[in-house]
Short mmCIF file of C-alpha atoms in Angstrom, two decimals:
data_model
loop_
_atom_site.label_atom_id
_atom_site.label_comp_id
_atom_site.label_asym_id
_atom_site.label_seq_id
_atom_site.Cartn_x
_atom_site.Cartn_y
_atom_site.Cartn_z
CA UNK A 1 37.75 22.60 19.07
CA UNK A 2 39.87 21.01 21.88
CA UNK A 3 39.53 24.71 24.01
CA UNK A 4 35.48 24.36 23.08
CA UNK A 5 35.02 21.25 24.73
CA UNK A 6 37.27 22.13 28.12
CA UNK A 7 35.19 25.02 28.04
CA UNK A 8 32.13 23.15 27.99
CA UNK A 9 33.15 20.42 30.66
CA UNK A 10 34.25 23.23 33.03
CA UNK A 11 30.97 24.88 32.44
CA UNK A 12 28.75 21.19 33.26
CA UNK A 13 31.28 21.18 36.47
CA UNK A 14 30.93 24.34 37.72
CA UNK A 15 26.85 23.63 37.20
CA UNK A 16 27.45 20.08 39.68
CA UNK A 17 29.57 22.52 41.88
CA UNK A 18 26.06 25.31 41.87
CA UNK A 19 23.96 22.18 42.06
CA UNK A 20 25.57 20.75 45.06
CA UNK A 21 26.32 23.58 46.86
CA UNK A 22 22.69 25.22 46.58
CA UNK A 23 21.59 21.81 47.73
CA UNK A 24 23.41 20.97 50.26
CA UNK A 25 23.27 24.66 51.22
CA UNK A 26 19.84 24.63 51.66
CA UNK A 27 19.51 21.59 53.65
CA UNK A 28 22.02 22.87 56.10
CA UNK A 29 20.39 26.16 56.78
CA UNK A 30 17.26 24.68 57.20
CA UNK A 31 18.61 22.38 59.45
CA UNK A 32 20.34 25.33 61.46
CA UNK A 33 17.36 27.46 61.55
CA UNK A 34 14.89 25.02 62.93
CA UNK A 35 16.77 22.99 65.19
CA UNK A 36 20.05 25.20 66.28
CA UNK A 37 18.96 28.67 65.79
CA UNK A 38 15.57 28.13 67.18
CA UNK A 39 13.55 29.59 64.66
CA UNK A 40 10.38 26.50 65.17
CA UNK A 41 8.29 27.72 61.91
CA UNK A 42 8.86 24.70 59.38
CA UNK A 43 5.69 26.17 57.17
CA UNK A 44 6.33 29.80 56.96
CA UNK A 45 10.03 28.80 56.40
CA UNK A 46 8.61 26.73 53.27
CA UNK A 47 6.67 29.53 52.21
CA UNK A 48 9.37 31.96 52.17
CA UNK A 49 10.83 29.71 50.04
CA UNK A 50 7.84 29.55 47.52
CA UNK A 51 7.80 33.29 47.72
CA UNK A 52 11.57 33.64 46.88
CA UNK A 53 10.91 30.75 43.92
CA UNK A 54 7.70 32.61 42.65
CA UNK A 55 9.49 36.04 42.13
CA UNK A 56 13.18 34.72 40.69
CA UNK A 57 10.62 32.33 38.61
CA UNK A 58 9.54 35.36 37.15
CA UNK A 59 12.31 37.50 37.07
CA UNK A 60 14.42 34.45 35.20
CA UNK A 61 11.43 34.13 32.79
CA UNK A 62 9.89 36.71 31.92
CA UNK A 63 12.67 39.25 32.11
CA UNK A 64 15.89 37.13 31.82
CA UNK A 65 14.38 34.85 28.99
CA UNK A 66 16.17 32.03 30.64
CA UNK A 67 13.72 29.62 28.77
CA UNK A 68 10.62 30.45 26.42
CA UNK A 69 7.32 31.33 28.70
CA UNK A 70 4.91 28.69 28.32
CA UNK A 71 1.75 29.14 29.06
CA UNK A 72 -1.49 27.17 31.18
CA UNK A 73 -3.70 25.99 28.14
CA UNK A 74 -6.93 25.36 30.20
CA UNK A 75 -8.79 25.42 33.51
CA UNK A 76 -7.78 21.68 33.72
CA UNK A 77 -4.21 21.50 33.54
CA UNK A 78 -4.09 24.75 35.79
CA UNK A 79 -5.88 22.02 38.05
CA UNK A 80 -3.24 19.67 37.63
CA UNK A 81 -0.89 22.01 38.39
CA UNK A 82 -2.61 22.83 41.48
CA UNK A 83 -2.98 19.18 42.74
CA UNK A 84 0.82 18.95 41.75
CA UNK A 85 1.76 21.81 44.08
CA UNK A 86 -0.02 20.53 46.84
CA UNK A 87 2.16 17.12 46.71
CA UNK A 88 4.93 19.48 46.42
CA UNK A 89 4.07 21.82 49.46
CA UNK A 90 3.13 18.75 51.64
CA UNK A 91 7.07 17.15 50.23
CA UNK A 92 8.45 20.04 51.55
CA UNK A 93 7.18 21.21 54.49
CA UNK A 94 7.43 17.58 55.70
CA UNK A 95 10.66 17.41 55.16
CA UNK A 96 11.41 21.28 57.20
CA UNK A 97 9.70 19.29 59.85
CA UNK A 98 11.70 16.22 60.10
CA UNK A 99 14.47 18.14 59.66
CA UNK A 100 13.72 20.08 63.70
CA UNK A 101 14.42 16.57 64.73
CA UNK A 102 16.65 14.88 63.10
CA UNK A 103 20.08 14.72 61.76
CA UNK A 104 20.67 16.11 58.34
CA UNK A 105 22.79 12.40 58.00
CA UNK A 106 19.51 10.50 58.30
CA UNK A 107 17.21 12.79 56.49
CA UNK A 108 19.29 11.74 53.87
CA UNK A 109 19.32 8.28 54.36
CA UNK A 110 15.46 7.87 54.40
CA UNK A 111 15.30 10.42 51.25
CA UNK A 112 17.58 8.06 49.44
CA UNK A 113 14.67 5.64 49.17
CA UNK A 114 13.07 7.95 46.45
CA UNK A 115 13.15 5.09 43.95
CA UNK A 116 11.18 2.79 46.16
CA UNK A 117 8.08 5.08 46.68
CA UNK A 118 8.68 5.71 43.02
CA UNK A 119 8.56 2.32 41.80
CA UNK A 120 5.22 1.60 44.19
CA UNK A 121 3.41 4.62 43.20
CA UNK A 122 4.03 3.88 39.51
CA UNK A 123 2.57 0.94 40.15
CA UNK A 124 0.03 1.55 41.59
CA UNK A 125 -1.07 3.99 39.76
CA UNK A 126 -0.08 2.79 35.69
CA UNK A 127 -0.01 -0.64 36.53
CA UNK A 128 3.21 -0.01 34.76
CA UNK A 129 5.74 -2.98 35.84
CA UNK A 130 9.19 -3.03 36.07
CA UNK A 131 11.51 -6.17 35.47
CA UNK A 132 11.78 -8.30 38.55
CA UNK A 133 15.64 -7.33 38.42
CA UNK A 134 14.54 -3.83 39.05
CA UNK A 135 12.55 -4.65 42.46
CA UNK A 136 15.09 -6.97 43.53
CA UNK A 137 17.51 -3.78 43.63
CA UNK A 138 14.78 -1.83 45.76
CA UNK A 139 15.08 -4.81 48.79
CA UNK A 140 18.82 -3.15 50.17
CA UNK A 141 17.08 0.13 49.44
CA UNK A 142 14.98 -0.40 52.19
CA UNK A 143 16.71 -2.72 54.42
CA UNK A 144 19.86 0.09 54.68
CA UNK A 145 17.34 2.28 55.84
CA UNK A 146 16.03 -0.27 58.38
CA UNK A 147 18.88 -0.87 59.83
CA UNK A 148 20.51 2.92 59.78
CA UNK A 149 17.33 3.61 61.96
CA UNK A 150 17.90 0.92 64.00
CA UNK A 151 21.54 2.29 64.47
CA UNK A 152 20.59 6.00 64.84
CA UNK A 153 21.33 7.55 68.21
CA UNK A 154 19.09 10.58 67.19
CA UNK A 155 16.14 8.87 66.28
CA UNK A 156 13.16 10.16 66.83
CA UNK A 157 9.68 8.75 65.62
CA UNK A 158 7.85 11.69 64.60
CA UNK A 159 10.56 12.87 62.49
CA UNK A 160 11.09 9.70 60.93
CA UNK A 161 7.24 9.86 60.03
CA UNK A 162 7.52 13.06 58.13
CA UNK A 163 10.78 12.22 56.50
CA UNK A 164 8.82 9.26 54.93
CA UNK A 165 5.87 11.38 54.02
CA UNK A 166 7.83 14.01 52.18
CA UNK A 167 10.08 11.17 50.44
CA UNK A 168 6.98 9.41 49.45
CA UNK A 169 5.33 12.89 48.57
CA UNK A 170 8.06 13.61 46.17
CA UNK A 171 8.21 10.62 44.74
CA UNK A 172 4.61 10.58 44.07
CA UNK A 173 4.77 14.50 42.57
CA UNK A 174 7.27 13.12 40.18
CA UNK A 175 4.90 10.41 39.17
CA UNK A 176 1.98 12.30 38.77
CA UNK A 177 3.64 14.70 36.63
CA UNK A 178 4.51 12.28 33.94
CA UNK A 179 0.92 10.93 34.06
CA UNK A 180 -0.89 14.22 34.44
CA UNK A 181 1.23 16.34 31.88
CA UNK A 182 2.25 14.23 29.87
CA UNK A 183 0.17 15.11 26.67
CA UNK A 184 2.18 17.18 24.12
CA UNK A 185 0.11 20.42 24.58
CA UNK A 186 0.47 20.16 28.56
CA UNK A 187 4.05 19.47 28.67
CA UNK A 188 5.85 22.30 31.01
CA UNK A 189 9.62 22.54 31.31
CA UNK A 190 10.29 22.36 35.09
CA UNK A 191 11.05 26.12 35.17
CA UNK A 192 8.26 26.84 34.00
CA UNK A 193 6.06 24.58 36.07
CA UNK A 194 7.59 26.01 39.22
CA UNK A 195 6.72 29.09 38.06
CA UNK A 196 2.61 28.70 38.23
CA UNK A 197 3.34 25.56 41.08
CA UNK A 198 5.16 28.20 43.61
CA UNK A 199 2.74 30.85 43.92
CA UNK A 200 0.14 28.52 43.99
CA UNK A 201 2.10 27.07 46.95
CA UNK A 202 1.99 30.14 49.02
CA UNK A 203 -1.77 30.61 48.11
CA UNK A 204 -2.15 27.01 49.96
CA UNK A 205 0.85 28.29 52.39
CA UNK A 206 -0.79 31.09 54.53
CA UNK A 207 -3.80 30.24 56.01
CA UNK A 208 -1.72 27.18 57.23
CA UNK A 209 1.07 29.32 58.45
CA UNK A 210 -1.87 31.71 60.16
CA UNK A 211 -3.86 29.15 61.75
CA UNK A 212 -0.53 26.39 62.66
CA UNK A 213 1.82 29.10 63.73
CA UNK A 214 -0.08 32.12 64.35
CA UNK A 215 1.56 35.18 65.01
CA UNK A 216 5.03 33.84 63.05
CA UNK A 217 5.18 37.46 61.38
CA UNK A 218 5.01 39.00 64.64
CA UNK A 219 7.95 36.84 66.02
CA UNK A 220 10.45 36.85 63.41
CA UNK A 221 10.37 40.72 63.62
CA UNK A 222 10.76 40.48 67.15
CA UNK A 223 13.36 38.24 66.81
CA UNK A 224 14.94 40.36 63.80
CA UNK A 225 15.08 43.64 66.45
CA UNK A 226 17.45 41.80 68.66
CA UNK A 227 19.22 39.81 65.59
CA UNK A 228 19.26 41.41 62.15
CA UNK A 229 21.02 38.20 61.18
CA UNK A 230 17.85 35.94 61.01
CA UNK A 231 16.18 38.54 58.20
CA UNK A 232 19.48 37.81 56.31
CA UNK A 233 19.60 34.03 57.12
CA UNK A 234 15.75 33.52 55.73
CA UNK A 235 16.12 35.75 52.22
CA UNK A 236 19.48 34.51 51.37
CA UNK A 237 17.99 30.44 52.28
CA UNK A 238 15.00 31.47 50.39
CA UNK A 239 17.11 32.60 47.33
CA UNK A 240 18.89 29.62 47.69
CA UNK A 241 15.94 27.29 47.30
CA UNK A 242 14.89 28.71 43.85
CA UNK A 243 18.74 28.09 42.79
CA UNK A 244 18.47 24.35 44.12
CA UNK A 245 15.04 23.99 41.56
CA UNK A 246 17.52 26.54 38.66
CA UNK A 247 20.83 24.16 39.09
CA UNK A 248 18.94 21.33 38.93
CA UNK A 249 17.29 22.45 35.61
CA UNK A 250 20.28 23.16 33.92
CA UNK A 251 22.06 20.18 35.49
CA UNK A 252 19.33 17.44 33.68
CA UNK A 253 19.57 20.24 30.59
CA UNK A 254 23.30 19.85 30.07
CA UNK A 255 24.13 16.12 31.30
CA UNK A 256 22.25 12.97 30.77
CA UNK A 257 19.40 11.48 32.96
CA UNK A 258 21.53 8.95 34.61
CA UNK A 259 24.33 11.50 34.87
CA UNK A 260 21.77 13.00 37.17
CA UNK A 261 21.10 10.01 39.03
CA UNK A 262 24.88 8.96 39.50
CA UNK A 263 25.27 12.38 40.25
CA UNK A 264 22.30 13.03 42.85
CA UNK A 265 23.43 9.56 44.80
CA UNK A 266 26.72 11.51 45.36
CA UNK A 267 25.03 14.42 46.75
CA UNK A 268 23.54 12.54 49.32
CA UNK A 269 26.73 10.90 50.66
CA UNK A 270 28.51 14.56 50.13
CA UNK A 271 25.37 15.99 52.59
CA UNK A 272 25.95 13.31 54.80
CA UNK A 273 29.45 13.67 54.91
CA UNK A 274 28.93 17.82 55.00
CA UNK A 275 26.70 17.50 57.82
CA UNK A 276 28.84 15.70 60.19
CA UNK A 277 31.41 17.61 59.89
CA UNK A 278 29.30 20.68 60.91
CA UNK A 279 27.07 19.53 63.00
CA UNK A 280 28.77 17.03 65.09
CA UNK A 281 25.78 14.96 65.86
CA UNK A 282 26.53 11.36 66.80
CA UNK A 283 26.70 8.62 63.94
CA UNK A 284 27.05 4.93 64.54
CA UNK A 285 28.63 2.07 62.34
CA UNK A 286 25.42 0.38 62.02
CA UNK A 287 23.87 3.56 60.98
CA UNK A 288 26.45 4.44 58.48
CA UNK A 289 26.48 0.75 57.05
CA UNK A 290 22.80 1.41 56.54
CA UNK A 291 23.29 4.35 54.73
CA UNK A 292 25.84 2.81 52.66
CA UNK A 293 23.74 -0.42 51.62
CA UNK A 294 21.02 2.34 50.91
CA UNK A 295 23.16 4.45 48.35
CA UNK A 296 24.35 0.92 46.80
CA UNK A 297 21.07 -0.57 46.49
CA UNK A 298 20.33 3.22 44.31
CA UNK A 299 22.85 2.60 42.09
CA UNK A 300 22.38 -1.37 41.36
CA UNK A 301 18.67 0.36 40.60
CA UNK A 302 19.91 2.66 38.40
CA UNK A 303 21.54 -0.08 36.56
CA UNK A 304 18.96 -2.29 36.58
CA UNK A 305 16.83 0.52 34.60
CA UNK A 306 19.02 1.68 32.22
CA UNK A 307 19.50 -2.08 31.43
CA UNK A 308 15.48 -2.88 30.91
CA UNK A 309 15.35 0.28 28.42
#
């Protein structure tokens, strides 16, 4: 029994280990490619992505019977879906944008206020109301971020804009989704749902590649004929993105909800942390005190909801 359950615990650690490393992995390389490298094409970069999630989606599905196929029911929840993947796209390329200009370290920060946007858009949107114990957490949530942007030698406003829209963007997907499939015969595991969300995602994807960055295509084979590295560099961060959305299944599968929470709060301070280190880019005290308050004010929140259930 005793060699069952160290087998299982190693098994939920080496998941955190996938989890962070495809995470923070991802995040990096993103970061390298559109601000080091030089490759400038946030959008197609996010649709390679979708393209790399739509065909492992498939492959892990359908072939692999990772988890039962479950299928769209009716013209409206393939709506949904689609209004759900649009959030999604718009999260995501926002964030490939912020991350040209700024440092992965305060990307981070402002994501970390996830719970927040969360809290507002349920709101807003339910009328579903929290204990007053639970706002009160969200107030250093947002005041570390005030002042880690106050304290940020790299800051730059446009970036800071996008990083808020894809936070709030991906805070409002993950409210939608409970409201819009949340009936019993709607209900898609999130493998699944990435499944129909990603190809729907490139669908949206190209014409806004075409007509934002025209000629991308045209470039990145150009740029492949004098370095085969950036072909390699976008399929293996592309692969990488579907493992972030895998991981992160199997993570919430095998651990608890809050486990995930605890767990994701860590991640940020570990990309942080990671980023630093490899990209040298200038941090202040102020701007790491902010980040700090931010990550505690998280986890007081996560208390303060575990406590009101």
């Amino acid at each position: 029994m005793s060699v069952m359950k160290s087998s299982g615990r190693f098994f939920t650690i080496a998941l955190v280990a996938s989890w962070y490393s495809s995470n923070i992995g991802v995040l990096l390389l993103n970061k390298y490619l559109l601000s080091n490298y030089g490759f400038k094409y946030p959008i197609f970069l996010t649709m390679c992505h979708m393209t790399a999630c739509s065909l492992l989606s498939y492959i892990a599905i359908a072939w692999m019977k990772m988890v039962p196929m479950q299928t769209i029911r009716s013209r409206v929840q393939f709506m949904k879906i689609s209004a759900l993947s649009f959030i999604f796209c718009a999260s995501v390329v926002s964030g490939n944008i912020s991350l040209k200009y700024l440092p992965v370290s305060f990307n981070q920060a402002i994501g970390a206020t996830t719970p927040f946007f969360t809290a507002v858009f349920a709101y807003l949107m339910t009328l579903k109301r929290e204990a007053w114990l639970t706002y009160v957490t969200l107030i250093p949530v947002v005041t570390g971020v005030i002042i880690a942007s106050g304290g940020e030698p790299s800051f730059h406003l446009f970036g800071f804009i996008m990083c808020i829209g894809a936070t709030a963007a991906r805070a409002l997907k993950s409210v939608l989704q409970g409201i819009l499939l949340s009936s019993e015969g709607e209900k898609l595991n999130s493998m699944n749902l990435l499944l129909y969300m990603a190809p729907i995602a490139v669908v949206l994807l190209l014409p806004a590649t075409l007509f934002m960055e025209e000629n991308v295509v045209g470039i990145t084979l150009a740029l492949a004929r004098e370095d085969n590295r950036i072909i390699w560099l976008l399929l293996f961060n592309s692969a990488l993105a579907y493992f972030v959305n895998l991981t992160n299944f199997l993570v919430t599968k095998h651990t608890s909800a809050l486990t995930l929470q605890v767990l994701g709060n860590a991640k940020g301070a570990v990309a942080v942390v990671v980023s630093i280190l490899i990209f040298r880019n200038p941090v202040s005290v102020t701007g790491m005190l902010g980040y700090s308050l931010t990550v505690f004010g998280v986890i007081l929140y996560s208390e303060a909801k575990k406590r009101t259930k």
